[in-house]
Amino acid sequence: MAHGHKNNDEEKVIFVGDSRVRKGSGFITPPDYTAYPGKSEAFIPNFLLKEWMVGVVVLVGILVLTISEPAPLGYPANPSASVIPMPDWYFLFLYQYLKYPYASGDYVLLGVLGVSGVAFGALLLAPFLDTGKERRFYKRPIASALMFLSVISVFYLTNVAWTHYKHELEASGQKPEHIQREEEALEKHEQGLPTSNAPGQQQEEVAIVDKDDPAMETYKKAGCIGCHAADMKGQGNAPSLRGVGDKHSQEEIVTIIKEGYNGMPPMYDQAVAQGVTDEEITHLAEWLAKQKAEQ
């Protein structure tokens, strides 16, 4: 306000406004925290870029392993086969846990929903319950004790489940499919053949030697086709008999028929019950010994 004259009629009023806005400096570069040990860093792009780089390296490694060693094909499904069901290895601890009396039978609801719900609920609530600033595990006794107890429990239950599974296999005389695959791969390796059953690496099909031999009728009459199929290619857990002469001699085949082999029960009595004579069994073993990949 300024007073130009003493006369009030000529008095002049002036208003002055001042509005200031700080000039922007463009993109703000995140501070470099490397000079401050123990401090954090900017999530974008520093931390996120590192995570992406690690993820790419892991993905490339998985792709290289997949390309270099394709996954083997499993055996055809056989609904009549006698198998011991087992989950994947990372579910073995839960599989064993559900065998215990307080988690099965009349208490199955408690085992499936009660105990598991408490365990997973505690895991979800852990960040809200453990609000301490200390991050050293030896200064967080409760959280560390629960973690070690959980890890020990998982290892213990997994070991018990696998040990019990192996005892069941020994008692029943069964051989798991992955063991059969390993034995077949070892035999192929010793013969200089590809060890994988993946497409493009399968060996040429072995032909049946002397299809018109009377031993073929003995093969059917003795009931061998029930496991090894009429085309001798095998089915389920029963192996192919094409090329069996490369693995076993005539004497060994006779012994296998009479005593069994690798989970296969003795078939001699069954063959005799079907009217097969000892001479026919001997001739059948001789004919099977001729089944070789190369003639």
Short mmCIF file of C-alpha atoms in Angstrom, two decimals:
data_model
loop_
_atom_site.label_atom_id
_atom_site.label_comp_id
_atom_site.label_asym_id
_atom_site.label_seq_id
_atom_site.Cartn_x
_atom_site.Cartn_y
_atom_site.Cartn_z
CA MET A 1 0.00 0.00 0.00
CA ALA A 2 1.39 3.38 -0.97
CA HIS A 3 0.23 6.83 0.04
CA GLY A 4 0.80 9.18 -2.89
CA HIS A 5 -0.98 12.15 -1.33
CA LYS A 6 -2.32 13.13 1.97
CA ASN A 7 -5.81 13.47 0.54
CA ASN A 8 -7.74 10.30 1.25
CA ASP A 9 -9.65 10.62 -2.01
CA GLU A 10 -6.48 10.24 -4.02
CA GLU A 11 -5.10 7.37 -1.99
CA LYS A 12 -3.90 4.46 -4.25
CA VAL A 13 -3.77 0.78 -3.21
CA ILE A 14 -1.39 -1.66 -5.01
CA PHE A 15 -1.38 -5.48 -4.48
CA VAL A 16 1.77 -7.40 -5.35
CA GLY A 17 1.69 -11.28 -5.71
CA ASP A 18 4.67 -13.64 -5.76
CA SER A 19 4.28 -17.31 -6.78
CA ARG A 20 7.44 -19.43 -7.01
CA VAL A 21 7.73 -23.04 -8.29
CA ARG A 22 10.97 -24.97 -8.05
CA LYS A 23 12.33 -25.89 -11.43
CA GLY A 24 12.47 -29.62 -12.04
CA SER A 25 15.83 -31.24 -12.67
CA GLY A 26 14.52 -34.14 -14.85
CA PHE A 27 15.03 -37.85 -13.95
CA ILE A 28 16.38 -38.26 -10.44
CA THR A 29 19.25 -40.75 -10.42
CA PRO A 30 18.90 -43.25 -7.55
CA PRO A 31 21.64 -42.90 -4.97
CA ASP A 32 24.54 -45.31 -5.02
CA TYR A 33 24.40 -47.37 -1.84
CA THR A 34 27.62 -49.29 -2.42
CA ALA A 35 29.49 -46.87 -0.20
CA TYR A 36 27.11 -47.65 2.67
CA PRO A 37 27.51 -51.29 3.75
CA GLY A 38 24.32 -52.85 5.01
CA LYS A 39 22.09 -50.35 3.22
CA SER A 40 19.55 -51.19 0.55
CA GLU A 41 19.45 -50.24 -3.10
CA ALA A 42 16.85 -49.08 -5.57
CA PHE A 43 14.41 -51.85 -6.54
CA ILE A 44 14.06 -50.51 -10.10
CA PRO A 45 16.24 -51.01 -12.02
CA ASN A 46 19.14 -52.22 -9.85
CA PHE A 47 17.63 -55.06 -7.82
CA LEU A 48 15.13 -56.15 -10.49
CA LEU A 49 17.83 -56.32 -13.16
CA LYS A 50 19.93 -58.66 -11.00
CA GLU A 51 16.93 -60.92 -10.43
CA TRP A 52 16.23 -61.06 -14.17
CA MET A 53 19.84 -61.90 -14.96
CA VAL A 54 19.88 -64.77 -12.47
CA GLY A 55 16.55 -66.05 -13.81
CA VAL A 56 17.85 -66.01 -17.39
CA VAL A 57 20.99 -67.95 -16.41
CA VAL A 58 18.91 -70.60 -14.60
CA LEU A 59 16.49 -70.88 -17.53
CA VAL A 60 19.31 -71.32 -20.04
CA GLY A 61 20.85 -74.01 -17.82
CA ILE A 62 17.57 -75.93 -17.67
CA LEU A 63 17.14 -75.69 -21.45
CA VAL A 64 20.68 -76.98 -22.03
CA LEU A 65 20.07 -79.98 -19.75
CA THR A 66 16.74 -80.71 -21.43
CA ILE A 67 18.24 -80.61 -24.92
CA SER A 68 21.36 -82.60 -24.05
CA GLU A 69 19.51 -85.42 -22.21
CA PRO A 70 15.84 -85.76 -23.23
CA ALA A 71 13.45 -87.22 -20.70
CA PRO A 72 13.03 -91.01 -21.18
CA LEU A 73 9.68 -92.38 -22.17
CA GLY A 74 7.92 -94.47 -19.56
CA TYR A 75 6.53 -97.95 -20.08
CA PRO A 76 3.01 -98.33 -21.48
CA ALA A 77 0.31 -98.18 -18.83
CA ASN A 78 -0.72 -101.59 -17.55
CA PRO A 79 -3.90 -101.48 -15.42
CA SER A 80 -3.43 -105.10 -14.35
CA ALA A 81 0.10 -104.57 -13.06
CA SER A 82 0.76 -104.88 -9.34
CA VAL A 83 2.50 -101.71 -8.17
CA ILE A 84 3.09 -99.92 -4.90
CA PRO A 85 1.82 -96.33 -5.33
CA MET A 86 4.26 -93.65 -4.31
CA PRO A 87 4.13 -89.85 -4.69
CA ASP A 88 7.00 -87.75 -5.99
CA TRP A 89 9.96 -87.36 -3.65
CA TYR A 90 8.99 -83.84 -2.55
CA PHE A 91 5.65 -85.15 -1.22
CA LEU A 92 7.09 -88.13 0.64
CA PHE A 93 7.02 -86.38 4.01
CA LEU A 94 3.30 -85.63 3.66
CA TYR A 95 2.69 -89.18 2.41
CA GLN A 96 4.35 -90.58 5.54
CA TYR A 97 2.63 -88.09 7.82
CA LEU A 98 -0.81 -89.22 6.59
CA LYS A 99 0.02 -92.80 7.58
CA TYR A 100 0.11 -92.04 11.29
CA PRO A 101 -2.99 -92.87 13.40
CA TYR A 102 -3.71 -89.27 14.39
CA ALA A 103 -3.74 -88.20 10.73
CA SER A 104 -5.70 -91.05 9.14
CA GLY A 105 -8.69 -93.28 9.75
CA ASP A 106 -11.14 -91.60 12.13
CA TYR A 107 -8.83 -88.61 12.43
CA VAL A 108 -8.28 -88.02 8.71
CA LEU A 109 -10.10 -84.68 8.87
CA LEU A 110 -7.81 -83.55 11.67
CA GLY A 111 -4.74 -84.71 9.78
CA VAL A 112 -5.68 -83.16 6.44
CA LEU A 113 -7.22 -79.88 7.58
CA GLY A 114 -6.36 -79.42 11.25
CA VAL A 115 -2.60 -79.96 11.59
CA SER A 116 -1.80 -78.92 8.01
CA GLY A 117 -3.99 -75.82 8.36
CA VAL A 118 -2.23 -74.78 11.56
CA ALA A 119 1.19 -75.31 9.97
CA PHE A 120 0.47 -73.34 6.81
CA GLY A 121 -1.48 -70.71 8.73
CA ALA A 122 1.50 -70.16 11.03
CA LEU A 123 3.71 -69.80 7.97
CA LEU A 124 1.42 -67.13 6.55
CA LEU A 125 1.22 -65.28 9.86
CA ALA A 126 4.96 -65.47 10.55
CA PRO A 127 5.76 -62.02 9.07
CA PHE A 128 3.06 -60.44 11.25
CA LEU A 129 3.98 -62.31 14.45
CA ASP A 130 7.75 -61.98 14.17
CA THR A 131 8.09 -58.19 13.94
CA GLY A 132 11.50 -57.85 15.56
CA LYS A 133 14.22 -55.91 13.79
CA GLU A 134 16.90 -58.50 14.51
CA ARG A 135 17.77 -60.69 11.52
CA ARG A 136 20.53 -62.89 12.95
CA PHE A 137 19.07 -66.38 13.40
CA TYR A 138 20.85 -67.02 16.71
CA LYS A 139 19.19 -63.92 18.17
CA ARG A 140 15.72 -65.12 17.16
CA PRO A 141 15.40 -68.34 19.16
CA ILE A 142 11.70 -69.00 18.64
CA ALA A 143 11.66 -68.48 14.86
CA SER A 144 14.96 -70.34 14.41
CA ALA A 145 13.83 -73.26 16.57
CA LEU A 146 10.61 -73.64 14.55
CA MET A 147 12.57 -73.49 11.29
CA PHE A 148 15.07 -76.18 12.35
CA LEU A 149 12.26 -78.35 13.74
CA SER A 150 10.38 -78.13 10.45
CA VAL A 151 13.44 -79.00 8.36
CA ILE A 152 14.35 -81.95 10.61
CA SER A 153 10.75 -83.21 10.47
CA VAL A 154 10.66 -83.08 6.68
CA PHE A 155 13.96 -84.98 6.36
CA TYR A 156 12.89 -87.57 8.95
CA LEU A 157 9.48 -88.24 7.40
CA THR A 158 10.97 -88.43 3.90
CA ASN A 159 13.58 -90.96 5.01
CA VAL A 160 11.02 -93.10 6.86
CA ALA A 161 8.68 -93.13 3.83
CA TRP A 162 11.45 -94.12 1.42
CA THR A 163 12.86 -96.81 3.74
CA HIS A 164 9.41 -98.34 4.20
CA TYR A 165 8.87 -98.28 0.43
CA LYS A 166 12.11 -100.20 -0.19
CA HIS A 167 11.13 -102.82 2.40
CA GLU A 168 7.76 -103.26 0.67
CA LEU A 169 9.53 -103.77 -2.66
CA GLU A 170 11.82 -106.41 -1.18
CA ALA A 171 8.90 -108.21 0.44
CA SER A 172 6.81 -108.26 -2.76
CA GLY A 173 9.73 -108.93 -5.12
CA GLN A 174 8.81 -105.98 -7.32
CA LYS A 175 11.25 -103.76 -9.12
CA PRO A 176 10.40 -100.06 -9.65
CA GLU A 177 10.21 -98.73 -13.17
CA HIS A 178 13.09 -96.30 -12.68
CA ILE A 179 15.36 -99.18 -11.59
CA GLN A 180 14.37 -101.15 -14.68
CA ARG A 181 15.15 -98.10 -16.80
CA GLU A 182 18.60 -97.78 -15.22
CA GLU A 183 19.38 -101.45 -15.82
CA GLU A 184 18.21 -101.24 -19.43
CA ALA A 185 20.26 -98.08 -19.94
CA LEU A 186 23.34 -99.82 -18.48
CA GLU A 187 22.86 -102.82 -20.76
CA LYS A 188 22.47 -100.54 -23.79
CA HIS A 189 25.55 -98.59 -22.76
CA GLU A 190 27.60 -101.79 -22.55
CA GLN A 191 26.38 -102.72 -26.03
CA GLY A 192 27.23 -99.28 -27.40
CA LEU A 193 23.57 -98.41 -28.02
CA PRO A 194 21.76 -95.14 -27.16
CA THR A 195 20.65 -95.15 -23.53
CA SER A 196 17.62 -92.90 -24.03
CA ASN A 197 14.18 -93.94 -25.25
CA ALA A 198 13.36 -90.43 -26.46
CA PRO A 199 12.06 -90.04 -30.03
CA GLY A 200 14.85 -89.88 -32.57
CA GLN A 201 17.21 -91.96 -30.43
CA GLN A 202 15.40 -95.29 -30.46
CA GLN A 203 17.31 -98.21 -31.84
CA GLU A 204 16.05 -100.15 -34.82
CA GLU A 205 13.41 -102.74 -34.05
CA VAL A 206 14.75 -106.26 -33.62
CA ALA A 207 12.99 -108.82 -35.80
CA ILE A 208 11.74 -112.20 -34.60
CA VAL A 209 14.04 -115.03 -35.69
CA ASP A 210 12.35 -118.09 -37.22
CA LYS A 211 8.72 -117.04 -36.78
CA ASP A 212 7.50 -120.36 -38.17
CA ASP A 213 9.46 -122.43 -35.66
CA PRO A 214 7.23 -124.77 -33.58
CA ALA A 215 8.62 -123.02 -30.49
CA MET A 216 6.36 -120.07 -31.32
CA GLU A 217 3.33 -122.28 -30.64
CA THR A 218 4.96 -123.48 -27.41
CA TYR A 219 5.51 -119.81 -26.49
CA LYS A 220 1.79 -119.18 -26.83
CA LYS A 221 0.72 -122.47 -25.25
CA ALA A 222 2.87 -121.89 -22.14
CA GLY A 223 1.16 -118.57 -21.51
CA CYS A 224 4.20 -116.37 -22.21
CA ILE A 225 2.05 -114.05 -24.31
CA GLY A 226 0.21 -112.96 -21.17
CA CYS A 227 3.21 -110.84 -20.12
CA HIS A 228 5.53 -110.62 -23.11
CA ALA A 229 2.73 -110.18 -25.72
CA ALA A 230 2.17 -112.14 -28.91
CA ASP A 231 4.68 -109.99 -30.79
CA MET A 232 7.29 -110.58 -28.05
CA LYS A 233 7.67 -106.83 -27.50
CA GLY A 234 6.63 -107.05 -23.86
CA GLN A 235 3.98 -105.06 -22.05
CA GLY A 236 3.75 -103.35 -18.69
CA ASN A 237 6.79 -104.29 -16.62
CA ALA A 238 7.52 -107.39 -18.71
CA PRO A 239 10.53 -106.80 -21.00
CA SER A 240 10.71 -107.50 -24.69
CA LEU A 241 12.02 -110.92 -25.68
CA ARG A 242 13.27 -109.69 -29.03
CA GLY A 243 17.03 -109.80 -28.79
CA VAL A 244 16.91 -111.76 -25.52
CA GLY A 245 19.60 -114.05 -26.92
CA ASP A 246 22.07 -111.19 -26.65
CA LYS A 247 21.57 -111.18 -22.87
CA HIS A 248 20.97 -114.82 -21.90
CA SER A 249 22.12 -118.22 -23.09
CA GLN A 250 19.87 -121.26 -23.53
CA GLU A 251 20.83 -122.64 -20.12
CA GLU A 252 20.12 -119.30 -18.44
CA ILE A 253 16.71 -119.08 -20.10
CA VAL A 254 15.80 -122.56 -18.86
CA THR A 255 16.85 -121.50 -15.34
CA ILE A 256 14.73 -118.33 -15.61
CA ILE A 257 11.69 -120.40 -16.66
CA LYS A 258 12.14 -122.74 -13.69
CA GLU A 259 13.27 -120.29 -10.99
CA GLY A 260 12.10 -116.83 -12.13
CA TYR A 261 14.14 -113.67 -12.62
CA ASN A 262 13.93 -109.99 -11.55
CA GLY A 263 10.42 -110.14 -10.16
CA MET A 264 9.24 -112.69 -12.73
CA PRO A 265 7.81 -115.75 -10.93
CA PRO A 266 8.79 -119.29 -11.96
CA MET A 267 6.72 -120.34 -14.99
CA TYR A 268 7.72 -124.00 -15.29
CA ASP A 269 4.81 -125.44 -13.30
CA GLN A 270 2.30 -123.27 -15.14
CA ALA A 271 3.71 -124.36 -18.49
CA VAL A 272 3.53 -128.03 -17.50
CA ALA A 273 -0.05 -127.51 -16.34
CA GLN A 274 -0.84 -126.20 -19.81
CA GLY A 275 0.44 -129.45 -21.32
CA VAL A 276 3.96 -128.32 -22.28
CA THR A 277 6.57 -131.07 -22.09
CA ASP A 278 10.20 -130.77 -20.95
CA GLU A 279 11.36 -131.28 -24.54
CA GLU A 280 9.19 -128.39 -25.71
CA ILE A 281 10.51 -126.17 -22.90
CA THR A 282 14.10 -127.01 -23.87
CA HIS A 283 13.35 -126.26 -27.51
CA LEU A 284 11.61 -123.01 -26.49
CA ALA A 285 14.72 -121.93 -24.57
CA GLU A 286 16.91 -122.85 -27.56
CA TRP A 287 14.69 -120.80 -29.86
CA LEU A 288 14.67 -117.80 -27.50
CA ALA A 289 18.47 -117.95 -27.32
CA LYS A 290 18.49 -117.46 -31.10
CA GLN A 291 16.60 -114.17 -30.77
CA LYS A 292 19.47 -111.79 -31.33
CA ALA A 293 19.72 -108.30 -32.77
CA GLU A 294 22.28 -109.33 -35.37
CA GLN A 295 22.24 -112.65 -37.18
#
